[in-house]
DNA sequence: TTAGTTAGTTCCATAGCCAAACAAATGCGG
DNA sequence: CCGCATTTGTTTGGCTATGGAACTAACTAA
């Protein structure tokens, strides 16, 4: 059945066309190279219809014909692949001390990945907007030079972003109520493509859903392991943002009213007992936020050397994390919970005990089929997801205009 | 945009038609009585299209023309209303000691509501199936006598029900791995309508989403307050069941590792500190499950008389409940969390402190717009939701065949 | 060379939407 | 009482896009 996913909106032929174009596009992405006949056979669309759809997609340069198959009985098939070359999607991740920009083509191939250090945390998003606009302009001009059309730009922000793209609170950046999308659009002066803003965990979840090894899971939760802990929730194949866009705020899930004090003032929050800060508070109490990566490296080194203290801390963290993930698994029953951020390098010492705690607490038989996995996308997951969000709108049928 | 909600399924004209029929049907339900012109103006569909759709729906006896409007400039409009009369949807709720069956028409008007006490908890679902089949047959024959076609039957079960409708675990009933839907279909011998099974909290959430005062909220969570505590989750307008159908298992959310022992063996589960059992353990430690309602009445009486002990217990329960709901609100950011079951009579003494705790813990500004409300649908919410589930499939375009 | 097989296109019928013209039924102003 | 404006709902024609069937294309195998 076809269902408009938000409310009852009437459908007409353009919707049918858009849906079917999206079906073909997705099929080719997931099964390239493939022939028109393959598409028809697998999707159930008529051969004639597929031909028409493919012609349309080739016209828009979203697909490309490659060689023929040979050495088979029957007429050789002309194979189709995604044509990455004429388009690009841009994702930008803002953080306390740096900005990352990535550009990907339709396949998700990374075209560039630029990081720029950035003295943030000063006074509202003004400087960040200037810096992002400058970086974005350079990315756009590079893409233009490569004869690519930019389909859109999305910014990943570590904080609460509402459904309209307003950054309500970004504690680490010190922002409140910032209309980042609007400001950035203005700074780019009629960029000719949509500029969106979303939460970093949401976008990382999107990246996993699109590019990760669990991309066929319709239900997954991505958990960021930074100083703060947040989650992005994909259910039934789509990001679920909640009523106002604030879903996934898992960091202050209260695990233990007698636990250590959290920066939010309460005790025993997930963030306080299972955020990476819980370890660094012991191993490097005076580290500045910008040294985080180095400090984590140090923790990994000590864990490798079987440093008792660090191993104990990690096990403790893993157990708390597992308890938090049990709450997620019980409430949402996703196929997989993916640990990201600094949990990735620490995973060898975390996942075992976290899983143990989690499975011990999940009520559903067999843990509800929920696995605990480690992200393979690395630190750039949010930026990649930001770009993926642009591709998502293409995927759902909003194709770029014909050439 | 049209989006197939699970995976990329191709669309054709029948899908457009089904979508638009559903749009008109929903519009009339929510705006009856209304004219064809109203529908066209509000939905954006063409007048001609609306006429055709309405004719189709009248043919299928889902709509009916009532009188004309008068005393207005212009041609009087023929008003349309849902034609409840020729159809019925049946919902059945199984519980430890009784079975409830309700039948509703398309409008959700209750046609009958039968409760039958039932000595459950014996040995698997065999007896229950016999009892349900007997009850269902009586309901069906009554509906047939009223010249109604039964569109479907859904059973609400307090337990884990997987996506295929298999009851995996129903602790209070003592069932495991029961193919209730299959058994009941067999017992009814080719009933001519679909028989489905789902979790009671899920179905109650559906009832709230369709009939409750917050029916326009696209994101809501329903929490059952029985001995066990479970949740049904509606996000972006649809029930979200998770990967295997086990979402909403909130009862063993661990609120306090030092709390009282839960029947699951761990400590401080939501169910143990905020289930109604947490009160009855003090006020009526020897009560049998079947006396639950009476015992709760007694608690209400004592609370009304400002019994110190009971008021203290209720406040304590409310605070714990608020902490649990904070977790839900932070993770999902619904517009509303609806308390059901025995929380309803206890609400006057619970909601205040629960809200206080919840809002103190929700990170999003303004609590993310998440309110804590009390169900108005009463104990029959699950059965009503079971019937609503049948109506949902009509709503999403699977209309009954033409007469 | 011929038969068999698979790929993709062309042609036509059909479904169902929209726009516009039209018919129907009313109130209102002169 | 009569035209006129107003609103409703139907009819007609045009358009888009799907599906089915026939057809062309290009290859392998014997």
mmCIF file of N, CA, C and O in Angstrom, chain A residues 325-364:
data_model
loop_
_atom_site.group_PDB
_atom_site.id
_atom_site.type_symbol
_atom_site.label_atom_id
_atom_site.label_comp_id
_atom_site.label_asym_id
_atom_site.label_seq_id
_atom_site.Cartn_x
_atom_site.Cartn_y
_atom_site.Cartn_z
ATOM 1 N N UNK A 325 21.389 0.945 27.031
ATOM 2 C CA UNK A 325 20.952 0.388 25.756
ATOM 3 C C UNK A 325 19.811 -0.605 25.952
ATOM 4 O O UNK A 325 18.977 -0.788 25.066
ATOM 5 N N UNK A 326 19.779 -1.230 27.121
ATOM 6 C CA UNK A 326 18.653 -2.114 27.414
ATOM 7 C C UNK A 326 17.354 -1.318 27.428
ATOM 8 O O UNK A 326 16.326 -1.773 26.919
ATOM 9 N N UNK A 327 17.431 -0.107 27.986
ATOM 10 C CA UNK A 327 16.234 0.736 27.991
ATOM 11 C C UNK A 327 15.802 1.038 26.561
ATOM 12 O O UNK A 327 14.618 0.951 26.219
ATOM 13 N N UNK A 328 16.781 1.363 25.725
ATOM 14 C CA UNK A 328 16.473 1.661 24.327
ATOM 15 C C UNK A 328 15.889 0.435 23.630
ATOM 16 O O UNK A 328 14.872 0.521 22.939
ATOM 17 N N UNK A 329 16.518 -0.698 23.846
ATOM 18 C CA UNK A 329 16.077 -1.916 23.164
ATOM 19 C C UNK A 329 14.677 -2.323 23.624
ATOM 20 O O UNK A 329 13.841 -2.730 22.817
ATOM 21 N N UNK A 330 14.416 -2.190 24.906
ATOM 22 C CA UNK A 330 13.089 -2.533 25.412
ATOM 23 C C UNK A 330 12.023 -1.597 24.871
ATOM 24 O O UNK A 330 10.924 -2.018 24.545
ATOM 25 N N UNK A 331 12.369 -0.333 24.785
ATOM 26 C CA UNK A 331 11.367 0.636 24.370
ATOM 27 C C UNK A 331 11.122 0.594 22.867
ATOM 28 O O UNK A 331 9.989 0.720 22.410
ATOM 29 N N UNK A 332 12.185 0.403 22.084
ATOM 30 C CA UNK A 332 12.044 0.560 20.641
ATOM 31 C C UNK A 332 12.223 -0.731 19.846
ATOM 32 O O UNK A 332 11.834 -0.781 18.685
ATOM 33 N N UNK A 333 12.847 -1.730 20.441
ATOM 34 C CA UNK A 333 13.085 -2.993 19.744
ATOM 35 C C UNK A 333 13.678 -2.809 18.341
ATOM 36 O O UNK A 333 13.143 -3.297 17.351
ATOM 37 N N UNK A 334 14.793 -2.101 18.248
ATOM 38 C CA UNK A 334 15.436 -1.964 16.937
ATOM 39 C C UNK A 334 16.198 -3.240 16.589
ATOM 40 O O UNK A 334 16.466 -4.057 17.476
ATOM 41 N N UNK A 335 16.513 -3.406 15.323
ATOM 42 C CA UNK A 335 17.336 -4.547 14.934
ATOM 43 C C UNK A 335 18.764 -4.395 15.448
ATOM 44 O O UNK A 335 19.452 -5.372 15.713
ATOM 45 N N UNK A 336 19.205 -3.140 15.561
ATOM 46 C CA UNK A 336 20.594 -2.937 15.954
ATOM 47 C C UNK A 336 20.770 -1.575 16.622
ATOM 48 O O UNK A 336 20.102 -0.605 16.261
ATOM 49 N N UNK A 337 21.614 -1.562 17.647
ATOM 50 C CA UNK A 337 22.043 -0.306 18.245
ATOM 51 C C UNK A 337 23.506 -0.121 17.859
ATOM 52 O O UNK A 337 24.318 -1.027 18.060
ATOM 53 N N UNK A 338 23.807 1.008 17.279
ATOM 54 C CA UNK A 338 25.156 1.234 16.774
ATOM 55 C C UNK A 338 25.860 2.266 17.635
ATOM 56 O O UNK A 338 25.363 3.381 17.817
ATOM 57 N N UNK A 339 27.005 1.884 18.146
ATOM 58 C CA UNK A 339 27.783 2.784 18.995
ATOM 59 C C UNK A 339 28.740 3.585 18.131
ATOM 60 O O UNK A 339 29.477 3.017 17.319
ATOM 61 N N UNK A 340 28.731 4.879 18.300
ATOM 62 C CA UNK A 340 29.598 5.724 17.489
ATOM 63 C C UNK A 340 30.487 6.606 18.333
ATOM 64 O O UNK A 340 30.625 6.421 19.537
ATOM 65 N N UNK A 341 31.109 7.560 17.703
ATOM 66 C CA UNK A 341 31.976 8.520 18.378
ATOM 67 C C UNK A 341 33.150 7.826 19.045
ATOM 68 O O UNK A 341 33.747 6.895 18.494
ATOM 69 N N UNK A 342 33.467 8.238 20.257
ATOM 70 C CA UNK A 342 34.627 7.684 20.951
ATOM 71 C C UNK A 342 34.368 6.282 21.470
ATOM 72 O O UNK A 342 35.277 5.616 21.956
ATOM 73 N N UNK A 343 33.115 5.832 21.385
ATOM 74 C CA UNK A 343 32.878 4.443 21.749
ATOM 75 C C UNK A 343 33.593 3.507 20.778
ATOM 76 O O UNK A 343 33.903 2.367 21.130
ATOM 77 N N UNK A 344 33.853 3.997 19.572
ATOM 78 C CA UNK A 344 34.433 3.114 18.558
ATOM 79 C C UNK A 344 35.835 2.632 18.951
ATOM 80 O O UNK A 344 36.066 1.421 19.019
ATOM 81 N N UNK A 345 36.771 3.544 19.240
ATOM 82 C CA UNK A 345 38.089 3.032 19.643
ATOM 83 C C UNK A 345 38.050 2.254 20.956
ATOM 84 O O UNK A 345 38.871 1.371 21.171
ATOM 85 N N UNK A 346 37.089 2.566 21.797
ATOM 86 C CA UNK A 346 37.030 1.907 23.099
ATOM 87 C C UNK A 346 36.248 0.596 23.051
ATOM 88 O O UNK A 346 36.221 -0.160 24.031
ATOM 89 N N UNK A 347 35.634 0.341 21.885
ATOM 90 C CA UNK A 347 34.708 -0.780 21.763
ATOM 91 C C UNK A 347 35.253 -2.126 22.243
ATOM 92 O O UNK A 347 34.537 -2.865 22.931
ATOM 93 N N UNK A 348 36.507 -2.466 21.929
ATOM 94 C CA UNK A 348 36.980 -3.791 22.328
ATOM 95 C C UNK A 348 36.819 -4.060 23.814
ATOM 96 O O UNK A 348 36.653 -5.202 24.235
ATOM 97 N N UNK A 349 36.848 -3.011 24.620
ATOM 98 C CA UNK A 349 36.742 -3.206 26.069
ATOM 99 C C UNK A 349 35.337 -2.911 26.593
ATOM 100 O O UNK A 349 35.067 -3.078 27.759
ATOM 101 N N UNK A 350 34.479 -2.413 25.707
ATOM 102 C CA UNK A 350 33.139 -2.018 26.150
ATOM 103 C C UNK A 350 32.063 -3.018 25.762
ATOM 104 O O UNK A 350 31.190 -3.367 26.560
ATOM 105 N N UNK A 351 32.127 -3.450 24.500
ATOM 106 C CA UNK A 351 30.973 -4.118 23.926
ATOM 107 C C UNK A 351 30.604 -5.401 24.650
ATOM 108 O O UNK A 351 29.428 -5.671 24.895
ATOM 109 N N UNK A 352 31.629 -6.157 25.045
ATOM 110 C CA UNK A 352 31.352 -7.414 25.729
ATOM 111 C C UNK A 352 30.466 -7.223 26.939
ATOM 112 O O UNK A 352 29.367 -7.794 27.025
ATOM 113 N N UNK A 353 30.916 -6.385 27.863
ATOM 114 C CA UNK A 353 30.124 -6.244 29.094
ATOM 115 C C UNK A 353 28.838 -5.475 28.840
ATOM 116 O O UNK A 353 27.812 -5.747 29.478
ATOM 117 N N UNK A 354 28.867 -4.552 27.891
ATOM 118 C CA UNK A 354 27.636 -3.825 27.575
ATOM 119 C C UNK A 354 26.580 -4.794 27.050
ATOM 120 O O UNK A 354 25.417 -4.759 27.474
ATOM 121 N N UNK A 355 26.993 -5.688 26.164
ATOM 122 C CA UNK A 355 26.050 -6.676 25.625
ATOM 123 C C UNK A 355 25.481 -7.554 26.716
ATOM 124 O O UNK A 355 24.281 -7.825 26.761
ATOM 125 N N UNK A 356 26.385 -7.981 27.584
ATOM 126 C CA UNK A 356 25.953 -8.853 28.660
ATOM 127 C C UNK A 356 24.850 -8.184 29.480
ATOM 128 O O UNK A 356 23.796 -8.772 29.730
ATOM 129 N N UNK A 357 25.109 -6.934 29.876
ATOM 130 C CA UNK A 357 24.117 -6.203 30.662
ATOM 131 C C UNK A 357 22.828 -6.021 29.864
ATOM 132 O O UNK A 357 21.729 -6.179 30.370
ATOM 133 N N UNK A 358 22.997 -5.670 28.587
ATOM 134 C CA UNK A 358 21.827 -5.393 27.771
ATOM 135 C C UNK A 358 20.951 -6.633 27.632
ATOM 136 O O UNK A 358 19.756 -6.602 27.935
ATOM 137 N N UNK A 359 21.560 -7.733 27.193
ATOM 138 C CA UNK A 359 20.755 -8.933 26.965
ATOM 139 C C UNK A 359 20.128 -9.428 28.257
ATOM 140 O O UNK A 359 19.046 -10.013 28.252
ATOM 141 N N UNK A 360 20.810 -9.191 29.374
ATOM 142 C CA UNK A 360 20.233 -9.606 30.648
ATOM 143 C C UNK A 360 18.979 -8.823 30.987
ATOM 144 O O UNK A 360 18.202 -9.237 31.849
ATOM 145 N N UNK A 361 18.802 -7.692 30.336
ATOM 146 C CA UNK A 361 17.687 -6.824 30.705
ATOM 147 C C UNK A 361 16.597 -6.741 29.648
ATOM 148 O O UNK A 361 15.520 -6.216 29.931
ATOM 149 N N UNK A 362 16.895 -7.169 28.451
ATOM 150 C CA UNK A 362 15.868 -7.065 27.419
ATOM 151 C C UNK A 362 14.853 -8.181 27.614
ATOM 152 O O UNK A 362 15.208 -9.347 27.742
ATOM 153 N N UNK A 363 13.613 -7.791 27.675
ATOM 154 C CA UNK A 363 12.547 -8.702 28.017
ATOM 155 C C UNK A 363 12.201 -9.652 26.875
ATOM 156 O O UNK A 363 11.871 -10.808 27.083
ATOM 157 N N UNK A 364 12.270 -9.121 25.654
ATOM 158 C CA UNK A 364 11.807 -9.892 24.507
ATOM 159 C C UNK A 364 12.669 -11.135 24.318
ATOM 160 O O UNK A 364 13.866 -11.122 24.607
#
